[in-house]
Amino acid sequence: MARLLSYSDNGSPVHALSGTTKLLYFLVWSLVSMITYDTRLLLFMFLSSLVVFKISRVDFKTVAFVLKLILVFLSINLIAIFLFSPEEGVDIYGGRTVLADLFAGYSLTAQQLFYEFNVALKYFTIIPIALLFILTTNPSEFASSLNKLGLSYKISYSVAITLRYIPDMQRDYVIVSQAQQARGVDMSRKVSLYKRIKNAALVLIPLFFSSMDRIDTISNAMELRGFGKKGRRTWYAAGKIRRRDRVIIASLVCFAILSIVITFADGSRFYNPFK
Amino acid sequence: MNNLFSRRKGLAIKTIVAIGIGAALVVAIYQVSIPVGFIPNTRLQFNAAIIAIISAIFGPVAGLFTGLISHTLGDAIFYGGVWWSWVIADAVYGFLVGLTFKKLKISEGGFASKQALIFNINQFLANAAAWIFVAPILDILIYAEPSDKVFAQGVTAFAVNGAVTLIVGTILAFAYSKIRTGNSSLEKEA
């Protein structure tokens, strides 16, 4: 079965922060790294997220597997960008410095390299924080954090249910798919594509039926306990917002505003070193 | 299906739970895929089919949040980063694919060939809107990616998701509808 990133507490300062702070950190980081193409800002964010990763004392080995996967996707994406649009950087930065002429009219320009470097940097900025968020936030606390940030508690509760049932469903999937394979249901290259998809449905049907049963059971139980009667609810695992949380949240908000200002100060979201 | 407390404000309990369990199912099979064979390195995923069936049974709001939550969590848990433009596209898909849910009558045992046709026309339109329209445009706006590349990706995603939903989604709808008794088996007396 696929390796899954999951929470474990090692008592570091990052783990001790409230879930709300970490969620906000993750959201701000991913929003800013999404919007900006300012290389200086991205570099700063990337380096500081490495520092936070260090503080969290998370073992690099636990993320190495996922990191490899991300690097493969990233390289495919970068190559695809080059193949589909080798002059994208030239259009953006308004200059054309040819470094090498390649095959069939493709040539490598400094502008394109810099553009793709920025694309890669955007990934690297968010990866450490996203990984940390998953690895250091207690799933039970996650729903209450969403609620604290203003999401309706009903949807927050859906997220809580999702996190609670992912491992169960994965186990069910393994059981069902092995049982069906034992009965000769083949999903490999040995049968035709249409047959493969159809056979996959044979694995998904029992899984889907048991999910529908679960929906009935859980919603009946919640109905009986009067879920949703009131406008608010309390949470079993709600992290306390301490002073350091407030400090971090305040600085995050400042950072978000400042970074938008820096990004758009010269009227473009791209930082242009070629001018 | 109707419960005594359905007049409560906001989302129905069943919808809330369906979102949670539906998203958990999608995340659980996030990395389950089968090789396509003739195109190297392409694998079919079943996320779209599950989102479609949840939306077709529980309605567009359930579909929207199932798509949103499952894509966000799946991306974060397995790939350590969230590709927001595609998350939003999946949410749009989940919403649109459930718009005809009242006509489909899956949980009342009324899913026949006419309903299957409606379901599939709807899902192809929803797929087109999400992957050929929303996802590439957001990729360009948010990530400033080259337009040729993102539209090529979008068309591929449209074709693959459409085909998987056509086969797997329809099979699931027929199978589930078969085990549900019709609402019409009891009549209300005056």
XYZ file of C-alpha atoms in Angstrom:
465
model
C 0.000 0.000 0.000
C 1.068 3.535 -0.665
C 3.043 5.306 1.997
C 0.988 7.918 3.745
C 2.273 10.969 5.556
C 0.830 11.015 9.022
C 0.984 12.925 12.270
C 3.315 11.989 15.082
C 4.251 14.162 18.034
C 7.936 14.602 18.896
C 7.382 17.539 21.236
C 9.097 20.178 19.075
C 8.035 23.854 19.221
C 6.307 23.457 15.853
C 4.196 20.557 17.116
C 3.246 22.587 20.177
C 1.730 25.416 18.107
C -2.036 25.432 17.806
C -3.539 23.788 14.713
C -5.148 27.079 13.726
C -1.758 28.802 13.532
C -0.318 26.045 11.381
C -3.335 26.017 9.086
C -3.060 29.769 8.635
C 0.680 29.486 8.043
C 0.050 26.877 5.360
C -2.689 28.935 3.704
C -0.693 32.188 3.695
C 2.392 30.411 2.375
C 0.502 28.671 -0.365
C -1.438 31.791 -1.367
C 1.627 34.024 -1.497
C 3.788 31.477 -3.318
C 0.913 31.048 -5.750
C 0.524 34.739 -6.516
C 4.085 35.978 -6.577
C 6.774 35.360 -9.158
C 9.168 37.620 -7.280
C 12.333 35.569 -7.065
C 13.708 37.398 -4.017
C 10.496 36.841 -2.082
C 10.307 33.184 -3.120
C 13.930 32.620 -2.084
C 13.277 34.202 1.302
C 10.165 32.043 1.788
C 11.984 28.906 0.716
C 14.911 29.487 3.094
C 12.703 30.383 6.030
C 10.536 27.309 5.494
C 13.712 25.222 5.618
C 14.505 26.843 8.975
C 11.025 26.003 10.276
C 11.480 22.452 9.019
C 14.734 22.234 10.989
C 13.045 23.544 14.150
C 10.338 20.891 13.838
C 12.988 18.139 14.184
C 11.073 16.023 11.651
C 13.288 13.202 10.404
C 14.189 13.775 6.761
C 13.730 10.056 6.084
C 9.983 10.268 6.711
C 9.570 12.715 3.840
C 12.294 11.430 1.498
C 9.874 9.116 -0.303
C 7.316 11.834 -0.993
C 10.077 14.234 -1.960
C 11.329 11.839 -4.645
C 7.806 11.601 -6.030
C 7.470 15.391 -6.096
C 10.831 15.765 -7.843
C 9.734 13.357 -10.574
C 6.489 15.296 -11.132
C 8.339 18.593 -11.040
C 10.894 17.512 -13.642
C 8.156 16.207 -15.946
C 6.328 19.490 -15.563
C 9.436 21.571 -16.268
C 10.261 19.538 -19.370
C 6.650 19.795 -20.546
C 6.719 23.570 -20.138
C 9.871 23.757 -22.221
C 8.521 21.497 -24.960
C 5.197 23.280 -25.217
C 6.442 26.802 -24.823
C 10.218 27.292 -25.130
C 9.837 31.058 -25.534
C 7.574 31.670 -22.493
C 10.401 33.313 -20.550
C 11.247 35.535 -23.527
C 7.667 36.796 -23.619
C 7.592 37.453 -19.888
C 10.967 39.099 -19.369
C 11.172 40.849 -22.713
C 14.681 39.901 -23.755
C 16.263 37.036 -25.611
C 19.674 35.775 -24.564
C 20.323 32.529 -26.390
C 22.559 30.175 -24.464
C 22.454 27.202 -26.813
C 20.646 26.164 -29.970
C 19.007 22.793 -29.510
C 17.026 20.556 -31.850
C 14.270 21.493 -34.315
C 14.083 25.194 -33.729
C 14.220 24.908 -29.932
C 16.819 27.061 -28.298
C 17.676 27.465 -24.665
C 17.463 31.055 -23.497
C 18.538 32.578 -20.209
C 15.025 34.022 -19.808
C 13.398 30.599 -20.195
C 15.816 29.080 -17.677
C 15.055 31.833 -15.199
C 11.291 31.423 -15.707
C 11.482 27.671 -15.126
C 13.719 28.230 -12.115
C 10.946 30.394 -10.678
C 8.330 27.730 -11.391
C 10.470 25.169 -9.549
C 11.122 27.590 -6.706
C 7.375 28.077 -6.245
C 7.055 24.343 -5.644
C 9.998 24.239 -3.260
C 8.627 27.148 -1.258
C 5.419 25.380 -0.395
C 6.633 21.761 -0.070
C 8.342 21.986 3.369
C 5.393 23.844 4.886
C 2.776 21.521 3.392
C 4.697 18.481 4.611
C 5.103 20.025 8.051
C 1.447 20.870 8.224
C 0.481 17.242 7.606
C 3.201 15.826 9.872
C 2.748 18.126 12.873
C -1.009 18.765 13.066
C -3.143 16.416 15.077
C -5.964 15.332 12.710
C -8.533 15.629 15.492
C -7.508 19.236 15.989
C -7.659 20.007 12.287
C -11.458 20.266 12.112
C -11.620 22.649 15.044
C -8.921 24.779 13.391
C -10.964 25.050 10.196
C -13.954 26.051 12.285
C -11.913 28.689 14.127
C -10.843 30.193 10.804
C -14.498 30.709 9.930
C -15.515 27.588 8.005
C -18.949 26.315 9.002
C -18.669 23.597 11.632
C -20.701 21.232 9.520
C -18.179 21.272 6.695
C -15.369 21.124 9.286
C -17.036 18.010 10.604
C -17.043 16.505 7.100
C -13.277 17.038 7.003
C -12.975 15.375 10.415
C -14.925 12.374 9.124
C -12.696 12.179 6.049
C -9.504 12.146 8.118
C -10.976 9.605 10.508
C -12.019 7.155 7.777
C -9.140 7.310 5.280
C -7.144 4.511 7.017
C -10.267 2.306 7.344
C -11.047 2.733 3.666
C -7.491 1.964 2.633
C -7.618 -1.256 4.626
C -10.976 -2.131 3.064
C -9.580 -1.465 -0.387
C -6.674 -3.866 0.159
C -9.008 -6.586 1.454
C -11.514 -6.224 -1.399
C -8.938 -5.988 -4.146
C -7.077 -9.071 -2.894
C -10.325 -11.018 -2.588
C -11.320 -10.087 -6.141
C -7.870 -10.898 -7.482
C -8.108 -14.293 -5.823
C -11.294 -14.807 -7.826
C -9.467 -13.991 -11.045
C -10.297 -10.316 -11.520
C -7.346 -8.940 -13.452
C -6.396 -5.245 -13.585
C -2.945 -5.633 -15.136
C -1.719 -5.212 -18.708
C -2.656 -8.815 -19.504
C -6.265 -7.886 -20.321
C -7.680 -5.226 -22.616
C -8.037 -1.641 -21.425
C -11.832 -1.747 -21.337
C -11.690 -4.997 -19.337
C -9.201 -3.418 -16.922
C -11.509 -0.491 -16.194
C -14.484 -2.814 -15.836
C -12.571 -5.060 -13.461
C -11.581 -2.027 -11.422
C -15.308 -1.345 -11.080
C -15.686 -4.855 -9.639
C -13.303 -3.830 -6.863
C -14.947 -0.462 -6.400
C -18.527 -1.787 -6.147
C -18.117 -3.575 -2.774
C -16.032 -0.684 -1.500
C -18.690 1.783 -2.568
C -21.505 -0.287 -1.036
C -19.734 -0.462 2.319
C -19.179 3.303 2.142
C -22.890 3.851 1.574
C -23.630 1.634 4.593
C -21.191 3.708 6.621
C -22.935 6.910 5.553
C -26.240 5.477 6.807
C -24.820 4.283 10.130
C -22.881 7.436 10.919
C -25.622 9.846 9.905
C -28.197 7.923 11.962
C -25.910 8.077 14.984
C -25.371 11.802 14.511
C -29.080 12.339 13.985
C -29.820 10.569 17.262
C -27.318 12.739 19.115
C -28.953 15.857 17.709
C -26.055 17.002 15.527
C -26.586 20.383 13.909
C -29.277 21.583 16.266
C -27.257 24.549 17.445
C -25.329 27.233 15.609
C -22.037 26.454 17.324
C -20.330 23.439 18.741
C -17.409 22.649 20.978
C -14.525 20.424 19.924
C -13.018 17.494 21.753
C -9.547 18.376 20.541
C -9.370 22.131 20.221
C -5.820 23.473 20.542
C -5.336 26.441 22.808
C -4.277 29.692 21.184
C -1.301 30.841 23.256
C 0.732 34.015 23.148
C 3.279 32.700 20.649
C 0.386 31.664 18.375
C -0.904 35.226 18.415
C 2.571 36.577 17.663
C 2.980 34.217 14.720
C -0.498 34.893 13.364
C 0.086 38.654 13.570
C 3.434 38.392 11.763
C 1.884 36.126 9.129
C -0.760 38.707 8.341
C 1.906 41.428 8.114
C 4.034 39.210 5.883
C 1.095 38.498 3.571
C 0.327 42.189 3.101
C 3.993 43.139 2.716
C 4.650 40.420 0.150
C 1.706 41.481 -1.989
C 2.996 45.061 -1.865
C 6.529 43.987 -2.832
C 5.236 41.737 -5.616
C 3.093 44.355 -7.293
C 5.275 47.390 -6.484
C 6.605 47.577 -10.048
C 3.270 46.700 -11.612
C 4.129 43.113 -12.541
C 4.193 39.918 -10.517
C 7.492 38.927 -12.135
C 10.875 40.028 -10.811
C 12.892 40.970 -13.865
C 16.699 40.821 -13.568
C 17.141 41.231 -17.339
C 16.172 44.902 -17.445
C -35.068 8.649 2.935
C -36.813 11.597 4.504
C -36.129 12.039 8.150
C -38.161 13.727 10.821
C -35.678 16.501 11.381
C -35.070 17.521 7.790
C -36.446 20.993 8.344
C -33.269 21.928 10.183
C -31.289 24.854 8.807
C -28.219 24.347 6.637
C -26.794 21.140 5.297
C -28.573 17.874 6.031
C -26.690 15.454 8.268
C -26.686 12.874 5.529
C -25.013 15.324 3.143
C -22.350 16.180 5.724
C -21.543 12.516 6.287
C -21.682 11.718 2.565
C -19.091 14.460 1.945
C -16.830 13.071 4.655
C -17.076 9.421 3.646
C -17.045 10.185 -0.087
C -13.874 12.253 0.274
C -12.287 9.516 2.425
C -13.053 6.958 -0.289
C -11.497 9.167 -2.963
C -8.362 9.769 -0.868
C -8.102 6.052 -0.033
C -7.972 5.166 -3.735
C -5.985 8.285 -4.677
C -2.973 6.284 -5.751
C -4.888 3.337 -7.129
C -4.593 3.416 -10.866
C -4.430 1.106 -13.828
C -1.965 1.340 -16.705
C -3.407 2.654 -19.967
C -0.862 0.723 -21.967
C -0.644 2.450 -25.322
C 0.385 5.837 -23.912
C 3.560 5.502 -21.835
C 3.400 6.630 -18.204
C -0.324 7.293 -18.266
C -2.499 5.785 -15.600
C -6.221 5.972 -15.054
C -7.530 7.137 -11.699
C -10.996 6.673 -10.322
C -11.426 9.904 -8.347
C -13.752 11.440 -10.931
C -16.086 8.437 -10.961
C -16.462 8.428 -7.165
C -17.037 12.187 -6.995
C -19.616 11.857 -9.777
C -21.580 9.104 -8.051
C -21.578 10.901 -4.681
C -22.796 14.053 -6.392
C -25.411 12.122 -8.391
C -26.835 10.580 -5.217
C -26.499 13.387 -2.666
C -26.644 16.462 -4.866
C -24.319 19.182 -6.189
C -23.352 20.635 -2.791
C -22.159 17.221 -1.620
C -20.255 16.856 -4.895
C -18.640 20.261 -4.590
C -17.243 19.634 -1.123
C -16.305 16.027 -1.872
C -14.202 17.261 -4.794
C -12.720 20.137 -2.815
C -11.824 18.169 0.324
C -10.614 15.016 -1.393
C -8.363 16.807 -3.852
C -6.865 19.099 -1.206
C -6.207 16.336 1.323
C -5.109 13.820 -1.308
C -2.605 16.258 -2.780
C -1.301 17.288 0.636
C -1.031 13.768 2.053
C 0.482 12.048 -0.966
C 2.370 14.800 -2.759
C 3.107 17.321 -0.018
C 1.751 20.276 -1.967
C -1.621 21.451 -3.157
C -2.224 22.413 -6.788
C -5.072 24.850 -6.153
C -6.217 25.397 -9.720
C -7.017 21.697 -10.112
C -8.582 21.555 -6.660
C -11.014 24.262 -7.705
C -11.619 22.505 -11.022
C -12.471 19.299 -9.161
C -14.883 21.213 -6.908
C -16.553 22.749 -9.972
C -16.773 19.302 -11.539
C -18.310 17.847 -8.354
C -20.916 20.593 -8.319
C -21.870 20.472 -12.000
C -21.998 16.696 -12.252
C -24.719 16.570 -9.592
C -27.025 19.177 -11.087
C -29.370 16.554 -12.530
C -29.377 14.385 -9.383
C -33.117 14.692 -8.827
C -33.799 13.166 -12.229
C -31.491 10.197 -11.688
C -33.377 8.511 -8.802
C -30.403 6.324 -7.893
C -31.314 5.769 -4.242
C -34.977 5.190 -5.133
C -34.034 2.293 -7.377
C -35.080 4.131 -10.526
C -31.771 4.318 -12.420
C -32.470 2.885 -15.900
C -31.051 3.561 -19.363
C -32.745 6.944 -19.713
C -31.241 8.096 -16.409
C -27.867 6.665 -17.449
C -28.019 8.807 -20.575
C -28.810 11.943 -18.577
C -26.038 11.135 -16.098
C -23.453 10.678 -18.824
C -24.370 13.706 -20.919
C -24.209 15.749 -17.731
C -20.871 14.294 -16.651
C -19.242 14.927 -20.050
C -20.406 18.544 -19.968
C -19.217 18.924 -16.369
C -15.851 17.374 -17.252
C -15.476 19.703 -20.217
C -16.296 22.755 -18.111
C -13.911 21.744 -15.325
C -10.903 20.481 -17.279
C -11.013 22.297 -20.617
C -12.232 25.581 -19.160
C -11.679 26.138 -15.407
C -8.427 24.233 -14.789
C -6.349 25.637 -17.690
C -7.580 29.182 -17.175
C -6.736 29.069 -13.469
C -3.357 27.511 -14.296
C -2.627 30.496 -16.496
C -4.011 33.087 -14.061
C -2.575 31.638 -10.854
C 0.603 29.894 -11.936
C 1.334 31.726 -15.232
C 1.954 28.440 -17.002
C 2.210 28.291 -20.813
C -1.263 28.069 -22.347
C -0.497 25.308 -24.892
C 0.702 22.999 -22.144
C -2.205 23.547 -19.742
C -4.826 23.135 -22.474
C -3.167 19.905 -23.621
C -3.261 18.684 -20.017
C -6.865 19.789 -19.675
C -8.031 17.958 -22.784
C -6.266 14.788 -21.617
C -7.859 15.045 -18.180
C -11.252 15.603 -19.802
C -10.953 12.514 -21.985
C -9.632 10.260 -19.231
C -12.082 11.383 -16.538
C -14.990 11.266 -18.957
C -14.171 7.706 -20.001
C -13.644 6.467 -16.436
C -16.880 8.050 -15.229
C -18.739 6.690 -18.257
C -17.724 3.126 -17.440
C -17.147 2.976 -13.674
C -19.609 5.686 -12.644
C -22.435 4.163 -14.668
C -21.721 0.652 -13.368
C -21.727 1.914 -9.762
C -24.994 3.796 -10.307
C -26.727 0.737 -11.798
C -25.388 -1.587 -9.086
C -26.382 0.682 -6.217
C -29.774 1.506 -7.670
C -30.520 -2.213 -7.983
C -30.227 -2.835 -4.238
C -32.414 0.130 -3.272
C -36.133 -0.348 -2.950
C -38.300 2.160 -4.709
C -40.015 4.909 -2.786
C -43.124 4.137 -4.752
C -43.656 0.750 -3.110
C -45.698 2.441 -0.392
C -48.552 4.792 -1.018
C -49.712 7.509 1.277
C -53.383 7.199 2.134
C -55.516 10.271 2.117
